mmCIF file of C-alpha atoms and ligand atoms in Angstrom:
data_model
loop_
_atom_site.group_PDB
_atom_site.id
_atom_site.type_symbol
_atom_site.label_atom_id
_atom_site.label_comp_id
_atom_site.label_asym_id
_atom_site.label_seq_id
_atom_site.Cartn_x
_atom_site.Cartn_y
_atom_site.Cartn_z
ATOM 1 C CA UNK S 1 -9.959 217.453 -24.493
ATOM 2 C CA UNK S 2 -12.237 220.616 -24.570
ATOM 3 C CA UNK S 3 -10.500 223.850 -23.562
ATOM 4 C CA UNK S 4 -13.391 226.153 -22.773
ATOM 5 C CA UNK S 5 -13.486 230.050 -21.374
ATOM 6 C CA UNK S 6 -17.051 230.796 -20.433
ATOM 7 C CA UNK S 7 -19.331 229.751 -17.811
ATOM 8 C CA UNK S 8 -22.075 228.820 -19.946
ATOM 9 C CA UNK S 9 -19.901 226.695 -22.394
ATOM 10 C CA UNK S 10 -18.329 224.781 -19.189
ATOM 11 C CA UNK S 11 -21.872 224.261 -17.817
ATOM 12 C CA UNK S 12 -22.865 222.304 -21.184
ATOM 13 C CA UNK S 13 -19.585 220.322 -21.107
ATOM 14 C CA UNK S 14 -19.862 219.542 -17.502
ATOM 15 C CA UNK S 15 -23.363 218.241 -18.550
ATOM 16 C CA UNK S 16 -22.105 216.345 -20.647
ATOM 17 C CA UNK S 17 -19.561 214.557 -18.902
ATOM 18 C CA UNK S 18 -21.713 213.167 -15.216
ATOM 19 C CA UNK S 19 -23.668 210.985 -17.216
ATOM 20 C CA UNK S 20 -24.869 208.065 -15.450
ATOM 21 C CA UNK S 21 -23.070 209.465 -12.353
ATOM 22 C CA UNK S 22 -19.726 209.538 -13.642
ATOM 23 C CA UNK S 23 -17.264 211.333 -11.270
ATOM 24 C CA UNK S 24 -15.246 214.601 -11.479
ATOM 25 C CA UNK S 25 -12.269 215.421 -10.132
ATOM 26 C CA UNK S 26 -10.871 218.854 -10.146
ATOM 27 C CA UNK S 27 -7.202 220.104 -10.348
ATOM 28 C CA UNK S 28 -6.797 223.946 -9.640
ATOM 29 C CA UNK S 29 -3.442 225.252 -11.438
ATOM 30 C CA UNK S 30 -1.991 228.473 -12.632
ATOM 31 C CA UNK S 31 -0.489 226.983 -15.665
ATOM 32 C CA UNK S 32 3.118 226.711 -16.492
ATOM 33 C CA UNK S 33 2.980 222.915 -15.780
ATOM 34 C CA UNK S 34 5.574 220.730 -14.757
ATOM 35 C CA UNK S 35 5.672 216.959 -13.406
ATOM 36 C CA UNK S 36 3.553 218.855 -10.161
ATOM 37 C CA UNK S 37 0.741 219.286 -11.515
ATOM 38 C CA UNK S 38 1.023 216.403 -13.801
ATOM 39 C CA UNK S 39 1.011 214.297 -10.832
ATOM 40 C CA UNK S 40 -1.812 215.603 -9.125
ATOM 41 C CA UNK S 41 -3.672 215.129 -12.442
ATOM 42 C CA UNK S 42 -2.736 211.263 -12.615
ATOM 43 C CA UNK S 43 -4.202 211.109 -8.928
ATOM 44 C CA UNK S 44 -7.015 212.573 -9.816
ATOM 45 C CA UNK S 45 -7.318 210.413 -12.680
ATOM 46 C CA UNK S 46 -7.388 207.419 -10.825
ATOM 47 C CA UNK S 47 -9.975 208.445 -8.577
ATOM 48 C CA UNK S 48 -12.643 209.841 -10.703
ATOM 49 C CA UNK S 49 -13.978 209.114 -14.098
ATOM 50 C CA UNK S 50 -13.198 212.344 -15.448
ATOM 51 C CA UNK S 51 -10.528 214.920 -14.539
ATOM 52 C CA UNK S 52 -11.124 218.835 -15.141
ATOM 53 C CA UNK S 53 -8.055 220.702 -14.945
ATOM 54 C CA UNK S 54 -8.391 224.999 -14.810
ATOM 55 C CA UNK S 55 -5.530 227.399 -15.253
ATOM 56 C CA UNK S 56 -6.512 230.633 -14.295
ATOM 57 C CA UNK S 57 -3.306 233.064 -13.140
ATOM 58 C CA UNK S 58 -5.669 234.666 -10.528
ATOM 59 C CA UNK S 59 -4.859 238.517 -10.163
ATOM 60 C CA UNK S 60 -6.810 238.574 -6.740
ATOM 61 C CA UNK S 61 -3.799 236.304 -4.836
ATOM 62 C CA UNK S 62 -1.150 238.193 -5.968
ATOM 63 C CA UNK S 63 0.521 241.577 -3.990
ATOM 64 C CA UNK S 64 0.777 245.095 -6.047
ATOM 65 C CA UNK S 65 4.416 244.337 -5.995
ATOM 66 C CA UNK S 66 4.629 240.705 -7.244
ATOM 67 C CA UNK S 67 4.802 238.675 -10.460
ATOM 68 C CA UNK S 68 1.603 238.727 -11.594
ATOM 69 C CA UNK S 69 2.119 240.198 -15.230
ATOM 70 C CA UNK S 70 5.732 238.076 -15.149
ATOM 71 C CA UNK S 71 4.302 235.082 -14.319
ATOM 72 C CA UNK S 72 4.602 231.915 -17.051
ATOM 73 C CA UNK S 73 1.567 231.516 -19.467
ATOM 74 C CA UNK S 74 2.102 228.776 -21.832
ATOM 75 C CA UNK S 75 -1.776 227.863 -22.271
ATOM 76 C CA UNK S 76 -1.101 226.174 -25.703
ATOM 77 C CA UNK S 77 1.740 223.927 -24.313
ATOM 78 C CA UNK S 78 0.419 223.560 -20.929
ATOM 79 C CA UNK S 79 -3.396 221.859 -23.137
ATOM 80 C CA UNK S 80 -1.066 219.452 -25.200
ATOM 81 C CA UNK S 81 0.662 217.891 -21.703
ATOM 82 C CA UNK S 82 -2.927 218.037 -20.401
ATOM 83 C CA UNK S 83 -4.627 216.385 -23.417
ATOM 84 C CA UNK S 84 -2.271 213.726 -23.189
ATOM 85 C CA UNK S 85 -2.744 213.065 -19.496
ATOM 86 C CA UNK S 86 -6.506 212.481 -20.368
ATOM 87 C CA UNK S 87 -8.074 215.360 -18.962
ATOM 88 C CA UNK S 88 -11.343 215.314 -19.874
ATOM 89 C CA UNK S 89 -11.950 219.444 -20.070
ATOM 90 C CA UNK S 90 -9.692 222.285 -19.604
ATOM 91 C CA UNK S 91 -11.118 225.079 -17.704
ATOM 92 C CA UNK S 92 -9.338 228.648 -18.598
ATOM 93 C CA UNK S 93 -11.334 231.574 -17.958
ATOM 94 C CA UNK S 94 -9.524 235.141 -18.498
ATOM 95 C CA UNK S 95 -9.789 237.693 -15.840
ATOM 96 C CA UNK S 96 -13.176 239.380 -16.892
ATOM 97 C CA UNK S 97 -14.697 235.978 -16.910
ATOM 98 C CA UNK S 98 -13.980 235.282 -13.521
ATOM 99 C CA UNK S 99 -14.282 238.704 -12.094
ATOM 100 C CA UNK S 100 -16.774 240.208 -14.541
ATOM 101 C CA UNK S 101 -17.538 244.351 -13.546
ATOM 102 C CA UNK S 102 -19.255 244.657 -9.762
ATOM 103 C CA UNK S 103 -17.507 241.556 -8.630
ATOM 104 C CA UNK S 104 -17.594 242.355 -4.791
ATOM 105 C CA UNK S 105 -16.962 239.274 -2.897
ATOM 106 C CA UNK S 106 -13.975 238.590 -0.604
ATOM 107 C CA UNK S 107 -13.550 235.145 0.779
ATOM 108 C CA UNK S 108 -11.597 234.954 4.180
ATOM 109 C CA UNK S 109 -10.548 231.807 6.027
ATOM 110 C CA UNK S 110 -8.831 233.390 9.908
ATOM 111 C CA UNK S 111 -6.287 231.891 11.486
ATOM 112 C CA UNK S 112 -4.680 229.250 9.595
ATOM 113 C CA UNK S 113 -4.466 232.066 6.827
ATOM 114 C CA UNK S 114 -2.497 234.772 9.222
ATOM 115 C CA UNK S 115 0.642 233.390 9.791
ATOM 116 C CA UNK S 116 3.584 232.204 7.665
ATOM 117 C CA UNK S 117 2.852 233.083 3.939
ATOM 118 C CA UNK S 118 -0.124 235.307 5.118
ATOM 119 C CA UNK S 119 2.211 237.758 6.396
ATOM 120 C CA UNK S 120 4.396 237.474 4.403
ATOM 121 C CA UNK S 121 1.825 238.260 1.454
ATOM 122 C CA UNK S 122 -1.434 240.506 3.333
ATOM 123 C CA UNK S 123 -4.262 239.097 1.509
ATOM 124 C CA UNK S 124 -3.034 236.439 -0.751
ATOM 125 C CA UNK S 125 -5.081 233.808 0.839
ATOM 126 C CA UNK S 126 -8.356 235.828 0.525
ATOM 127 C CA UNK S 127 -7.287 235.974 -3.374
ATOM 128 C CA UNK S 128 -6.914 232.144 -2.588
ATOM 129 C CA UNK S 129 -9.922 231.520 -0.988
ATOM 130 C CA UNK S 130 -12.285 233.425 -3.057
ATOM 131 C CA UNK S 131 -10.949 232.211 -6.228
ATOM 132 C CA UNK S 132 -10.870 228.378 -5.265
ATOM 133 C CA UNK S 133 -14.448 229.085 -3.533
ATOM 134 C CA UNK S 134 -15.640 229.809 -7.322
ATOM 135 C CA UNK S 135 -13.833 226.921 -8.889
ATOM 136 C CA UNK S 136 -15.497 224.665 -6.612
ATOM 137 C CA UNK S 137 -19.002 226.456 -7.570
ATOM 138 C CA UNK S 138 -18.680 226.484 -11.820
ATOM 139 C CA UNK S 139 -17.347 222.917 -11.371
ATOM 140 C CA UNK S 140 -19.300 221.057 -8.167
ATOM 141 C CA UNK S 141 -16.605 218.474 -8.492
ATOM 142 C CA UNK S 142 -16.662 215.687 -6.577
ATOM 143 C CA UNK S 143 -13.018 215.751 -5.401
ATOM 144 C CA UNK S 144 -10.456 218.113 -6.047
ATOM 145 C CA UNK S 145 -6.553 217.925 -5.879
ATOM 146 C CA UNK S 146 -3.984 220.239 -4.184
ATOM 147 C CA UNK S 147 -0.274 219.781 -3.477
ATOM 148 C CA UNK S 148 1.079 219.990 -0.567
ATOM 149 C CA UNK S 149 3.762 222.434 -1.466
ATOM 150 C CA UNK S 150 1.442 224.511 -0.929
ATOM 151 C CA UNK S 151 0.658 223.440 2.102
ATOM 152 C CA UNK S 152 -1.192 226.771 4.180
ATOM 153 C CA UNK S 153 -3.000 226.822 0.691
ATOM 154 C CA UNK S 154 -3.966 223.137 1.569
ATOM 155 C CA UNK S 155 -5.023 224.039 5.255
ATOM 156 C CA UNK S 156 -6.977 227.292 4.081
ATOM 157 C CA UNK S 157 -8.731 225.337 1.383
ATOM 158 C CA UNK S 158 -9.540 222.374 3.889
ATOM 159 C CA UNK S 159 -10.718 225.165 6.694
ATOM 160 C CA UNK S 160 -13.083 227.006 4.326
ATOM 161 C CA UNK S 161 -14.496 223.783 2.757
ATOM 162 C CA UNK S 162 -15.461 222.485 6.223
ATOM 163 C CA UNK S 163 -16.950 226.056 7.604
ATOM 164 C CA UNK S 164 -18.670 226.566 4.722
ATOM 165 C CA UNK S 165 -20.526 222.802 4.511
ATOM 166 C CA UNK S 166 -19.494 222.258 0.788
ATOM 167 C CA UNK S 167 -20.703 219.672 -0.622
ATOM 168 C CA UNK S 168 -19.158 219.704 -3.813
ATOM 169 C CA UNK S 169 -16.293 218.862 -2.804
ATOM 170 C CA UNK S 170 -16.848 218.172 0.730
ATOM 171 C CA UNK S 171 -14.164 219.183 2.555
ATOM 172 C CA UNK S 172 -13.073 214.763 3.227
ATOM 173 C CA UNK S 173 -12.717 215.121 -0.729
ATOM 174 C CA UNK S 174 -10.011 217.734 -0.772
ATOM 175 C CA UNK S 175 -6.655 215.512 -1.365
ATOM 176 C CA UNK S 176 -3.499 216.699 -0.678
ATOM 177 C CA UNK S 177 -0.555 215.305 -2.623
ATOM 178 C CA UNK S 178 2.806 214.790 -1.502
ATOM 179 C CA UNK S 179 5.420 217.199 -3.499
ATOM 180 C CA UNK S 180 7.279 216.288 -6.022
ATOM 181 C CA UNK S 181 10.577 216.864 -6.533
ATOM 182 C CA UNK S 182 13.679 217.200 -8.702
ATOM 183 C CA UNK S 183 16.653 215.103 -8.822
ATOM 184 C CA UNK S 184 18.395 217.323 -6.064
ATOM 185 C CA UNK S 185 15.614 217.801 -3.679
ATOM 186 C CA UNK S 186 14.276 220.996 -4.939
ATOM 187 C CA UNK S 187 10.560 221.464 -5.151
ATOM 188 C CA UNK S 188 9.019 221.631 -8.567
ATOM 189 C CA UNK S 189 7.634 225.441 -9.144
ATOM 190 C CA UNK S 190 6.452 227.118 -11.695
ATOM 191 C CA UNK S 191 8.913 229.904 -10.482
ATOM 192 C CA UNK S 192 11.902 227.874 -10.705
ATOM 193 C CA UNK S 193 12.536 228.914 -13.858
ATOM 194 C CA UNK S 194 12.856 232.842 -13.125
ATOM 195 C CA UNK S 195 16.608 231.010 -11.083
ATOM 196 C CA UNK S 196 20.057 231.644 -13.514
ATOM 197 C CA UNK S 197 21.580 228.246 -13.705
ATOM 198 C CA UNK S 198 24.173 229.509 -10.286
ATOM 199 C CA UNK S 199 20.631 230.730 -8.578
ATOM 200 C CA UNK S 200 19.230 227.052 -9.577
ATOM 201 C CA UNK S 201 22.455 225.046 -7.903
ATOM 202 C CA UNK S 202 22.438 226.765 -5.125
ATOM 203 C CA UNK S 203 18.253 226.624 -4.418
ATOM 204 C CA UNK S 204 19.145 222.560 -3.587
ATOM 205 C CA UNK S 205 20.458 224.152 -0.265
ATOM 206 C CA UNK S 206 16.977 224.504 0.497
ATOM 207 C CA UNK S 207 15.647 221.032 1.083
ATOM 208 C CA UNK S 208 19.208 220.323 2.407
ATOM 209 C CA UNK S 209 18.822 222.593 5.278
ATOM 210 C CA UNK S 210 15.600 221.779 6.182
ATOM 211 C CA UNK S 211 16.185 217.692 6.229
ATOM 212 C CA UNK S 212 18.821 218.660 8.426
ATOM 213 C CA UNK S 213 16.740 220.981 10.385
ATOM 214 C CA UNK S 214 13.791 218.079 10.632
ATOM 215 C CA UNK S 215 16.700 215.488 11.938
ATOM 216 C CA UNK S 216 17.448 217.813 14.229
ATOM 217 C CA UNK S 217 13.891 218.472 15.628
ATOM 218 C CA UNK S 218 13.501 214.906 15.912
ATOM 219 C CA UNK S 219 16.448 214.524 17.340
ATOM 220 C CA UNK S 220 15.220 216.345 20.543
ATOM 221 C CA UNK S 221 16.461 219.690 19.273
ATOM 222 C CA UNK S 222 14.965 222.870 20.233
ATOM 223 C CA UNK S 223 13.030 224.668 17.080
ATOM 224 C CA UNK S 224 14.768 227.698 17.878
ATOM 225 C CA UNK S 225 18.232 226.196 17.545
ATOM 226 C CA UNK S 226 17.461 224.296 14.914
ATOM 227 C CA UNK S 227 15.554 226.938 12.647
ATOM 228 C CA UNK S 228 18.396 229.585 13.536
ATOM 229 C CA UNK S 229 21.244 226.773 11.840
ATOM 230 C CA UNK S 230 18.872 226.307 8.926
ATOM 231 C CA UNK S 231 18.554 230.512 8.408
ATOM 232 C CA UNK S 232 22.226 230.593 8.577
ATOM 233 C CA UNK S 233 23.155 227.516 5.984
ATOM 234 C CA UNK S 234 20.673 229.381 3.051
ATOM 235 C CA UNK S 235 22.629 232.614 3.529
ATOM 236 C CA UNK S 236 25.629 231.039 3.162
ATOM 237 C CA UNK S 237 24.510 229.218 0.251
ATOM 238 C CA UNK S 238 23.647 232.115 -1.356
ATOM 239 C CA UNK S 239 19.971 232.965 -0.235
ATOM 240 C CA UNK S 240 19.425 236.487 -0.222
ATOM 241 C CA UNK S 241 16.497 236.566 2.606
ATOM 242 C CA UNK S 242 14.858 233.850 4.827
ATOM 243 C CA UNK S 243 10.835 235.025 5.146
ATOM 244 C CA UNK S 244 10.244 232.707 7.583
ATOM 245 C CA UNK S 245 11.339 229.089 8.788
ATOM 246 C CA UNK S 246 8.968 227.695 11.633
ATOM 247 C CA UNK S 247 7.804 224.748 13.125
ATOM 248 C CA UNK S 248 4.126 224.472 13.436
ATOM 249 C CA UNK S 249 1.548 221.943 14.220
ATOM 250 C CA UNK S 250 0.082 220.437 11.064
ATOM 251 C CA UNK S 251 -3.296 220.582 11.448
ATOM 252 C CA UNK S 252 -3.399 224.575 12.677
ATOM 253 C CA UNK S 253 -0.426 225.682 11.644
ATOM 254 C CA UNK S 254 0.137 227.330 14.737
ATOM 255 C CA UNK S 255 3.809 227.727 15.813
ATOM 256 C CA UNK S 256 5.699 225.295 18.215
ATOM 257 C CA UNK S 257 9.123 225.483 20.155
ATOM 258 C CA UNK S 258 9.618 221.875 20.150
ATOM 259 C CA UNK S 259 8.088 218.833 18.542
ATOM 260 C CA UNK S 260 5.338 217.233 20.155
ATOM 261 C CA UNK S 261 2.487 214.394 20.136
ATOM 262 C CA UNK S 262 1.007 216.123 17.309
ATOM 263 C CA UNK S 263 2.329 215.663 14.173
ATOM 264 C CA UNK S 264 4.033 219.220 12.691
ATOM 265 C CA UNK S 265 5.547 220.493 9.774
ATOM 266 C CA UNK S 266 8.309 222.550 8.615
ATOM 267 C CA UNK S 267 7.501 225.771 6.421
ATOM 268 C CA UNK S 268 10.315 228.030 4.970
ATOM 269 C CA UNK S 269 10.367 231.032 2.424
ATOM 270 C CA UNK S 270 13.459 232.325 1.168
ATOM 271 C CA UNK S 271 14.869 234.575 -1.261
ATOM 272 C CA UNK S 272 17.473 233.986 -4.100
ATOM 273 C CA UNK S 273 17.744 236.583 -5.887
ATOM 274 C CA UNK S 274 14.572 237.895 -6.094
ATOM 275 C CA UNK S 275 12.563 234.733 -6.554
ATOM 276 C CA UNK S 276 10.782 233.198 -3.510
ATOM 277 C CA UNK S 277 10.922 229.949 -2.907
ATOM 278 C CA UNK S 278 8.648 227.982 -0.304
ATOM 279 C CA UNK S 279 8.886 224.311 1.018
ATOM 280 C CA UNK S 280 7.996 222.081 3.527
ATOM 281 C CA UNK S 281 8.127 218.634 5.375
ATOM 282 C CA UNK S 282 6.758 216.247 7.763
ATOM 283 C CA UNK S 283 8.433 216.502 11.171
ATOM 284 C CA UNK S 284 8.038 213.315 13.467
ATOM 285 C CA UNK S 285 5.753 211.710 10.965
HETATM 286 P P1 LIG O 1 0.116 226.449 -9.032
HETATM 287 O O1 LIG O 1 -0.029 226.322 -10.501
HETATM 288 O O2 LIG O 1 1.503 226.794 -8.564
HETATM 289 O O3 LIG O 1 -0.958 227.306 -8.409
HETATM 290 O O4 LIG O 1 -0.130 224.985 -8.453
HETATM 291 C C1 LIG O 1 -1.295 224.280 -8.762
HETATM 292 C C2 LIG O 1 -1.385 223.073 -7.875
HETATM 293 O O5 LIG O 1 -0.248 222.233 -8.085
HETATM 294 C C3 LIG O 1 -1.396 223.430 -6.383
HETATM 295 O O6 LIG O 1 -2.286 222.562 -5.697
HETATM 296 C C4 LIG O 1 0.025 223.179 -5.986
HETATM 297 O O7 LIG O 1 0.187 222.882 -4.621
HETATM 298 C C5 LIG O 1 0.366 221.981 -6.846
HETATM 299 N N1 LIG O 1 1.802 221.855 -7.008
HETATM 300 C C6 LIG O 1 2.678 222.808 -7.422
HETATM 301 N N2 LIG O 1 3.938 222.347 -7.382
HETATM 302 C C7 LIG O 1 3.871 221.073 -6.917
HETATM 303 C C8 LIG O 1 4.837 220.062 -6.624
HETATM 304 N N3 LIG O 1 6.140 220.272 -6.795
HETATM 305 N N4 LIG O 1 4.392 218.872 -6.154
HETATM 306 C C9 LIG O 1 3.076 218.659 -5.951
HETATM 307 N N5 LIG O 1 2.113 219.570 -6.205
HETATM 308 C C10 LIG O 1 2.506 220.753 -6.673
#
């Protein structure tokens, strides 16, 4: 595996690798891997010839007032569990690369950015956007791979691929993987390991709630009632702060009081301590 850091080096590379129209599948990451990303990289793997991976922690998504210079860089580690995954090139631009002096573009995706983490975080998704927007242009994969932990990031990504006509990827070719998880239900994050071992018991309240908050919904429950019982069980488990918890239609995001035809997911953030946590599941799926 080649780990490069300049455009003009990943050019040759990428050159390199579509002979005789060999596919490339990208996997966006910040770094800090865990069995997340590793999985989105052994889906990618078995759709395309070659998978480029990037870790780039991208200043641009995160607020004046968030982890940005706290936030896990491992690159030496994070190449070895890559290299041995198969990844054909690592991608790892620093800051100047990617932003070099005059950089004066802002890439934003309305609507299904607003909401949810977008107001939570004013103008993380823009960071979002524009960064993935350039991705997609130094590497004109053919697919690319997102989880859907993330899943606004998912919906933003999808939404700006199909306004903008990409072609490489096209927006079909954006795949969303399901999350992965640890033994107790809690998401795999790269911030998971800012939680003290009580901080890291009590986060398994988290998927708790919310499975009981989807049987609910399901159940015929009102959102309200059944969002309101899942903001109360994280407090007592210990959360410090519930962002949000809402049920929202799938495709738009948009909020709903009650499940419908459509299918609709999920989304919480919550504090512990002061790490933020986000999930989310399928409701009625
Ligand atoms: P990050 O490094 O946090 O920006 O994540 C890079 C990619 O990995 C994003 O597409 C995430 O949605 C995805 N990802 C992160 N955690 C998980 C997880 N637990 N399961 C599946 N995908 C994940």
């Amino acid at each position: 595996m080649q780990t490069v850091k300049s455009l003009h080096v990943l050019r040759t590379a990428l050159a390199q690798l579509r002979v005789e129209n060999a596919t490339i599948a990208l996997v966006p990451t910040m770094g800090a891997l865990h069995e997340g990303h590793l999985t989105l990289v052994r889906r990618a793997k078995e759709a395309a010839d070659h998978v480029v991976a990037s870790i780039f922690v991208n200043p641009r998504q995160f607020g004046p007032n968030e982890d940005l210079d706290a936030y896990p860089r491992q690159l030496a580690a994070d190449a070895a569990m890559l290299e041995a995954e198969g990844v054909a090139l690592l991608w790892a631009p620093d800051a100047a690369a990617m932003y070099p002096p005059g950089f004066a573009t802002n890439v934003s995706v309305a609507g299904v950015s607003d909401g949810l983490c977008g107001a939570a975080r004013p103008g993380h998704f823009d960071g979002v956007a524009t960064v993935v927007l350039k991705l997609f242009n130094q590497v004109a994969p053919d697919m690319a791979f997102f989880g859907e932990k993330d899943f606004q990031q998912l919906a933003v990504i999808r939404t700006m691929a199909r306004d903008c006509d990409l072609i490489a990827p096209h927006a079909d070719a954006i795949i969303g993987v399901p999350t992965v998880r640890e033994a107790d239900g809690l998401a795999m994050s790269s911030r998971n390991r800012y939680l003290s071992p009580g901080q890291r018991a009590a986060a398994a309240a988290l998927p708790q709630a919310m499975q009981a908050a989807v049987a609910a919904i399901e159940g015929g429950a009102a959102a309200a009632t059944a969002l309101a019982a899942l903001e109360a069980a994280l407090i007592a488990a210990g959360f410090a702060s519930v962002d949000y918890a809402a049920l929202a239609d799938a495709a738009s995001l948009a909020p709903l009081e009650a499940l419908g035809p459509a299918p609709a997911r999920l989304l919480v953030a919550a504090r512990i301590g002061t790490t933020r946590l986000i999930d989310n599941l399928p409701v009625g799926a």
